[in-house]
XYZ file of C-alpha atoms in Angstrom:
395
model
C -74.584 -31.808 -75.631
C -74.397 -29.847 -72.333
C -71.152 -28.170 -71.057
C -70.988 -30.528 -68.076
C -71.225 -33.639 -70.279
C -68.484 -32.341 -72.584
C -66.291 -31.679 -69.496
C -66.875 -35.106 -68.201
C -65.965 -36.712 -71.647
C -62.732 -34.593 -71.670
C -61.734 -35.753 -68.234
C -62.209 -39.475 -69.215
C -60.643 -39.089 -72.712
C -57.214 -40.570 -73.454
C -55.488 -37.253 -72.626
C -52.996 -36.330 -69.801
C -54.796 -34.905 -66.792
C -52.964 -31.553 -67.275
C -54.100 -31.333 -70.876
C -57.736 -32.289 -70.121
C -57.757 -29.801 -67.251
C -56.426 -27.093 -69.679
C -59.132 -27.846 -72.361
C -61.852 -27.969 -69.661
C -60.693 -24.416 -68.264
C -60.455 -22.927 -71.762
C -63.819 -24.247 -72.846
C -65.430 -23.132 -69.728
C -63.929 -19.678 -69.990
C -64.977 -19.344 -73.629
C -68.594 -20.359 -72.957
C -68.649 -18.084 -69.889
C -67.295 -15.216 -71.755
C -69.743 -15.519 -74.631
C -72.653 -15.839 -72.136
C -71.631 -12.817 -70.237
C -71.254 -10.649 -73.338
C -74.586 -11.771 -74.679
C -76.260 -10.476 -71.402
C -74.903 -7.088 -71.888
C -77.637 -4.666 -73.227
C -75.291 -2.315 -75.272
C -78.249 -0.416 -76.516
C -79.028 0.728 -72.968
C -75.310 1.474 -72.414
C -75.057 3.611 -75.575
C -78.223 5.572 -74.610
C -76.690 6.227 -71.077
C -73.363 7.267 -72.817
C -74.886 9.650 -75.204
C -76.828 11.168 -72.268
C -73.483 11.648 -70.454
C -72.078 13.381 -73.630
C -74.925 15.746 -73.662
C -74.898 16.755 -70.099
C -71.211 16.381 -69.246
C -72.156 14.712 -66.114
C -70.720 11.389 -64.939
C -72.685 8.242 -65.506
C -72.242 5.194 -63.439
C -73.087 1.988 -65.349
C -72.062 -1.267 -63.586
C -73.299 -4.735 -64.413
C -71.971 -8.103 -63.035
C -73.152 -11.551 -63.189
C -72.673 -15.191 -61.913
C -71.231 -17.783 -64.393
C -70.646 -21.490 -64.302
C -67.325 -22.410 -62.626
C -66.999 -18.787 -61.507
C -68.559 -17.717 -58.180
C -68.805 -14.120 -59.521
C -67.705 -12.174 -62.550
C -67.713 -8.270 -62.588
C -67.588 -6.068 -65.602
C -67.373 -2.294 -65.117
C -68.347 0.180 -67.795
C -67.039 3.668 -66.747
C -67.283 7.113 -67.979
C -65.780 8.273 -71.268
C -62.488 10.092 -70.419
C -62.891 12.711 -73.006
C -66.021 14.155 -71.465
C -66.489 13.275 -67.712
C -64.689 12.718 -64.439
C -65.778 11.394 -61.073
C -65.880 14.427 -58.622
C -63.636 16.284 -61.030
C -60.696 14.343 -59.393
C -60.555 10.965 -61.102
C -60.411 10.290 -64.789
C -62.752 7.434 -66.043
C -62.080 4.872 -68.661
C -64.670 3.544 -71.022
C -64.649 -0.316 -71.240
C -65.409 -1.504 -74.897
C -66.877 -4.810 -75.840
C -63.262 -6.190 -76.397
C -61.071 -5.598 -73.451
C -57.806 -3.793 -74.417
C -55.824 -0.661 -73.569
C -57.655 2.438 -72.446
C -56.666 5.981 -71.687
C -57.046 7.843 -68.522
C -56.580 11.602 -67.638
C -55.722 13.712 -64.682
C -54.112 11.990 -61.743
C -54.819 8.618 -63.312
C -52.767 9.472 -66.422
C -50.457 6.594 -67.269
C -52.718 4.088 -65.526
C -55.157 3.582 -68.513
C -54.980 -0.231 -68.835
C -58.066 -2.149 -68.885
C -57.240 -5.611 -67.585
C -58.583 -8.809 -66.073
C -57.699 -9.210 -62.415
C -58.532 -12.411 -60.680
C -57.754 -12.488 -56.903
C -59.698 -15.731 -56.345
C -63.333 -16.186 -56.901
C -63.798 -12.525 -58.173
C -62.818 -11.484 -61.640
C -62.673 -7.814 -62.073
C -62.497 -5.823 -65.266
C -61.499 -2.173 -64.960
C -58.782 0.465 -64.602
C -55.490 -1.208 -63.569
C -51.731 -0.467 -63.695
C -49.670 -2.033 -66.465
C -49.782 -5.722 -65.897
C -46.054 -6.093 -66.703
C -45.306 -4.164 -63.475
C -47.038 -6.809 -61.259
C -47.522 -4.461 -58.334
C -51.404 -4.231 -58.192
C -52.624 -6.452 -55.414
C -55.769 -4.692 -54.256
C -58.571 -7.142 -53.578
C -61.953 -5.600 -54.062
C -64.855 -7.832 -52.871
C -67.662 -5.295 -52.086
C -69.732 -6.139 -55.216
C -73.450 -6.704 -54.971
C -74.788 -9.293 -57.485
C -76.843 -7.593 -60.208
C -77.701 -8.186 -63.914
C -78.809 -4.807 -64.648
C -77.252 -1.308 -64.963
C -76.880 0.710 -61.739
C -77.569 -1.031 -58.408
C -74.155 -0.066 -57.134
C -72.874 3.101 -55.126
C -70.601 5.187 -57.360
C -68.676 6.120 -54.188
C -67.475 2.492 -53.898
C -65.715 3.067 -57.357
C -64.315 6.377 -56.183
C -62.775 4.662 -53.152
C -61.437 1.944 -55.289
C -59.810 4.419 -57.747
C -58.400 6.411 -54.784
C -56.693 3.285 -53.448
C -55.292 2.488 -56.872
C -54.158 6.001 -57.270
C -52.432 5.862 -53.783
C -50.669 2.655 -54.440
C -49.675 3.678 -57.892
C -48.104 7.098 -56.672
C -46.409 5.496 -53.746
C -44.611 2.979 -56.203
C -44.058 5.274 -59.185
C -42.819 8.297 -57.018
C -39.858 6.118 -55.592
C -39.149 4.546 -58.885
C -39.041 7.784 -60.696
C -36.771 9.472 -58.072
C -34.311 6.642 -58.364
C -34.268 7.046 -62.040
C -34.054 10.816 -61.806
C -37.288 11.381 -63.506
C -38.027 14.314 -61.328
C -41.118 15.728 -63.091
C -42.782 12.400 -62.495
C -41.525 11.870 -58.889
C -42.535 15.394 -57.912
C -46.091 14.862 -59.208
C -46.622 11.475 -57.707
C -45.353 12.477 -54.166
C -47.702 15.556 -54.322
C -50.611 13.152 -55.430
C -49.760 10.891 -52.540
C -49.922 13.689 -49.939
C -53.152 14.861 -51.422
C -55.078 11.635 -51.367
C -53.484 9.347 -48.704
C -54.191 9.814 -45.045
C -51.755 7.030 -43.941
C -48.861 8.368 -41.797
C -46.445 6.054 -43.676
C -47.559 7.338 -47.112
C -47.253 10.945 -45.921
C -43.809 10.463 -44.418
C -42.559 8.866 -47.652
C -44.067 11.630 -49.752
C -42.479 14.324 -47.507
C -39.067 12.650 -47.647
C -39.205 12.234 -51.393
C -40.314 15.938 -51.764
C -37.467 17.025 -49.390
C -34.921 15.180 -51.478
C -36.278 16.810 -54.589
C -36.096 20.244 -52.960
C -32.474 19.511 -52.182
C -31.641 18.421 -55.747
C -33.619 21.493 -56.981
C -31.575 23.815 -54.691
C -28.235 22.284 -55.986
C -29.351 22.885 -59.560
C -30.263 26.503 -58.859
C -26.787 26.989 -57.398
C -25.214 25.698 -60.525
C -27.520 27.920 -62.657
C -26.410 30.916 -60.597
C -22.824 30.068 -61.399
C -23.521 29.915 -65.019
C -25.230 33.383 -64.795
C -22.108 34.696 -63.009
C -20.058 33.245 -65.953
C -22.293 35.381 -68.259
C -23.606 32.323 -70.179
C -27.088 33.674 -70.011
C -28.927 31.440 -72.404
C -27.419 28.371 -70.864
C -28.449 29.538 -67.457
C -32.016 30.415 -68.675
C -32.425 26.964 -70.156
C -31.080 25.319 -66.848
C -33.693 27.392 -65.046
C -36.502 26.360 -67.372
C -35.463 22.706 -66.765
C -35.759 23.320 -62.988
C -39.229 24.900 -63.374
C -40.337 21.811 -65.535
C -38.747 19.061 -63.336
C -39.671 20.448 -59.878
C -43.169 21.790 -60.477
C -44.967 22.745 -57.239
C -41.778 22.804 -55.220
C -39.746 25.927 -53.782
C -37.094 25.490 -56.563
C -39.696 26.119 -59.265
C -40.583 29.525 -57.699
C -36.948 30.620 -57.492
C -36.388 29.548 -60.977
C -39.288 31.495 -62.349
C -38.144 34.516 -60.565
C -34.557 34.309 -61.937
C -36.023 33.758 -65.469
C -38.244 36.868 -65.232
C -35.009 38.862 -64.050
C -33.003 37.599 -67.080
C -35.815 38.331 -69.454
C -36.297 41.721 -68.020
C -32.766 43.039 -68.429
C -32.530 44.513 -72.108
C -28.654 43.766 -72.238
C -28.973 40.138 -71.107
C -32.068 39.604 -73.427
C -30.040 40.720 -76.409
C -27.178 38.401 -75.467
C -29.606 35.415 -75.028
C -31.187 36.330 -78.544
C -27.652 36.417 -80.120
C -26.749 33.064 -78.518
C -30.015 31.496 -79.792
C -29.225 32.826 -83.387
C -25.546 31.636 -83.107
C -26.678 28.080 -82.515
C -28.374 28.123 -85.852
C -25.469 29.880 -87.488
C -22.598 27.828 -85.979
C -22.870 24.721 -88.146
C -22.856 26.835 -91.325
C -19.752 28.655 -90.052
C -17.856 25.498 -89.191
C -18.759 24.075 -92.651
C -17.314 27.337 -94.182
C -14.114 27.099 -92.133
C -13.692 23.392 -93.373
C -14.112 24.553 -97.008
C -11.391 27.173 -96.451
C -8.985 24.598 -94.802
C -9.540 22.311 -97.921
C -8.803 25.209 -100.267
C -12.379 25.190 -101.719
C -12.314 28.901 -101.482
C -15.504 29.487 -103.725
C -17.698 27.461 -101.441
C -16.079 29.058 -98.379
C -16.579 32.382 -99.714
C -20.209 31.858 -100.553
C -21.107 30.174 -97.292
C -19.451 33.138 -95.265
C -21.471 35.532 -97.439
C -24.687 33.553 -96.673
C -23.984 33.696 -92.847
C -23.379 37.411 -92.973
C -26.703 37.958 -94.790
C -28.687 35.554 -92.586
C -27.100 35.587 -89.106
C -25.469 39.078 -88.900
C -26.219 39.733 -85.192
C -24.469 36.915 -83.493
C -20.820 35.633 -82.781
C -20.724 33.272 -85.718
C -21.968 36.153 -87.971
C -19.141 38.377 -86.654
C -16.421 35.792 -87.243
C -17.865 35.069 -90.757
C -17.751 38.829 -91.621
C -14.007 38.986 -90.524
C -13.072 36.056 -92.499
C -15.056 37.311 -95.537
C -13.098 40.686 -95.288
C -9.784 38.820 -95.114
C -10.616 36.728 -98.267
C -11.744 39.862 -100.259
C -8.510 41.686 -99.455
C -6.431 38.945 -101.186
C -6.505 39.525 -104.862
C -5.067 36.011 -105.757
C -7.867 34.334 -103.770
C -10.496 36.491 -105.316
C -9.269 35.699 -108.790
C -9.571 31.929 -108.003
C -13.037 32.396 -106.564
C -14.137 34.376 -109.605
C -12.876 31.692 -112.006
C -14.753 29.074 -110.120
C -17.938 31.143 -110.034
C -17.674 31.676 -113.869
C -17.134 27.886 -114.381
C -20.344 27.162 -112.404
C -22.221 29.819 -114.172
C -21.054 28.508 -117.613
C -22.107 24.967 -116.663
C -25.566 26.231 -115.343
C -26.142 28.199 -118.659
C -25.063 25.310 -120.845
C -27.369 22.820 -119.083
C -30.248 25.147 -119.510
C -29.415 25.312 -123.335
C -29.335 21.504 -123.323
C -32.828 21.235 -121.716
C -34.264 23.671 -124.318
C -32.795 21.631 -127.091
C -34.188 18.324 -125.659
C -37.701 19.917 -125.504
C -37.479 21.013 -129.196
C -36.958 24.709 -128.454
C -33.981 25.046 -130.866
C -34.119 28.908 -131.152
C -34.056 29.430 -127.440
C -31.452 26.822 -127.003
C -29.279 28.606 -129.527
C -29.584 31.873 -127.511
C -28.235 30.271 -124.373
C -25.423 28.327 -126.141
C -24.215 31.620 -127.648
C -24.559 33.190 -124.161
C -21.961 30.710 -122.940
C -19.567 31.396 -125.762
C -19.840 35.356 -125.347
C -19.783 35.433 -121.500
C -17.510 32.604 -120.709
C -15.173 32.269 -123.802
C -12.284 30.628 -121.925
C -14.392 27.966 -120.147
C -14.538 24.263 -120.824
C -18.219 24.797 -121.707
C -17.549 27.527 -124.280
C -15.931 24.988 -126.602
C -18.910 22.553 -126.320
C -21.319 25.636 -126.868
C -19.518 26.646 -129.991
C -19.942 23.071 -131.477
C -23.686 23.207 -130.543
C -24.204 26.511 -132.198
C -22.659 25.351 -135.430
C -24.548 22.062 -135.316
C -27.957 23.645 -134.765
C -27.575 26.593 -136.994
C -27.200 24.306 -140.027
C -30.849 23.071 -139.543
């Protein structure tokens, strides 16, 4: 049965007109899709792609064909983004057999959606913005009919990508600036200046960059105030953030200059190194202080010792050393700490003996049980160890 007969039957079938129309469109689209895919000579495509990988040069493979109930359907197969780019300016996306997400590089990064766009009689498959944003309205109609590879001027595609890029940069630059995503805004406004010759676009980009320069200058001023307060690491990180967020702008050059000055001063560099180390040490120090406040002196003492050994050259290390000295100068505290240390050591030795016994190493287990009795005679574990020595010695 032909497709047309099936459509006529559906239209006359006892269905609502909307349901019949839906089924006709679905059936037609499915048949058209299958017919189109069948016409694609993927062997030729793969050969061309392999050639591109060898030479590193762009390939332009375009094929488009007419289908029933569609005036024209266009499929574009573009260069592989991992290897080639058009004019070294525009990243390309490879369209697979199934149309899904793709990836783009360079100025088109973040635009790597492969989507179907139908502005009317023309259906175009290629590089689009995220469909959820609903901002793409470029109608491209300059397509020559062809059922073979080639037959289309690659410059058409370059111009298409340029227009997509301009639209995207215009929209995203303003959106990113509003959301204070300055890195994205800066990049997109600079791209807009680079590629658009429209007066309106250039004025918008210049205004956006001017606003970013103002924000960058304000942040530089704050960083300078932090330097004057001698919080050098905090200032250095603020400058690094300016450098990252305002790339290509005046603020970046000034931030880099001040970072070099801070790094180049031996005294300041040492202070920054101490501050970095202190960030690692501080949580340990605060935990030790908490132990001391809870009268868990053994844990506090051991934590302070660990900080002094591992983080000596930083404020937390200095404070830990002072607290350690104070504890060691208190005989009563040191007696408590020593008792706790012996208790833990006795427990550890007793557990080792138990493990040896469980593994059938009775002679070695006896040695460790006896060690508990000899070295920690007043401990809770000494009593249990004596019982074990008597029990195992009778074997």
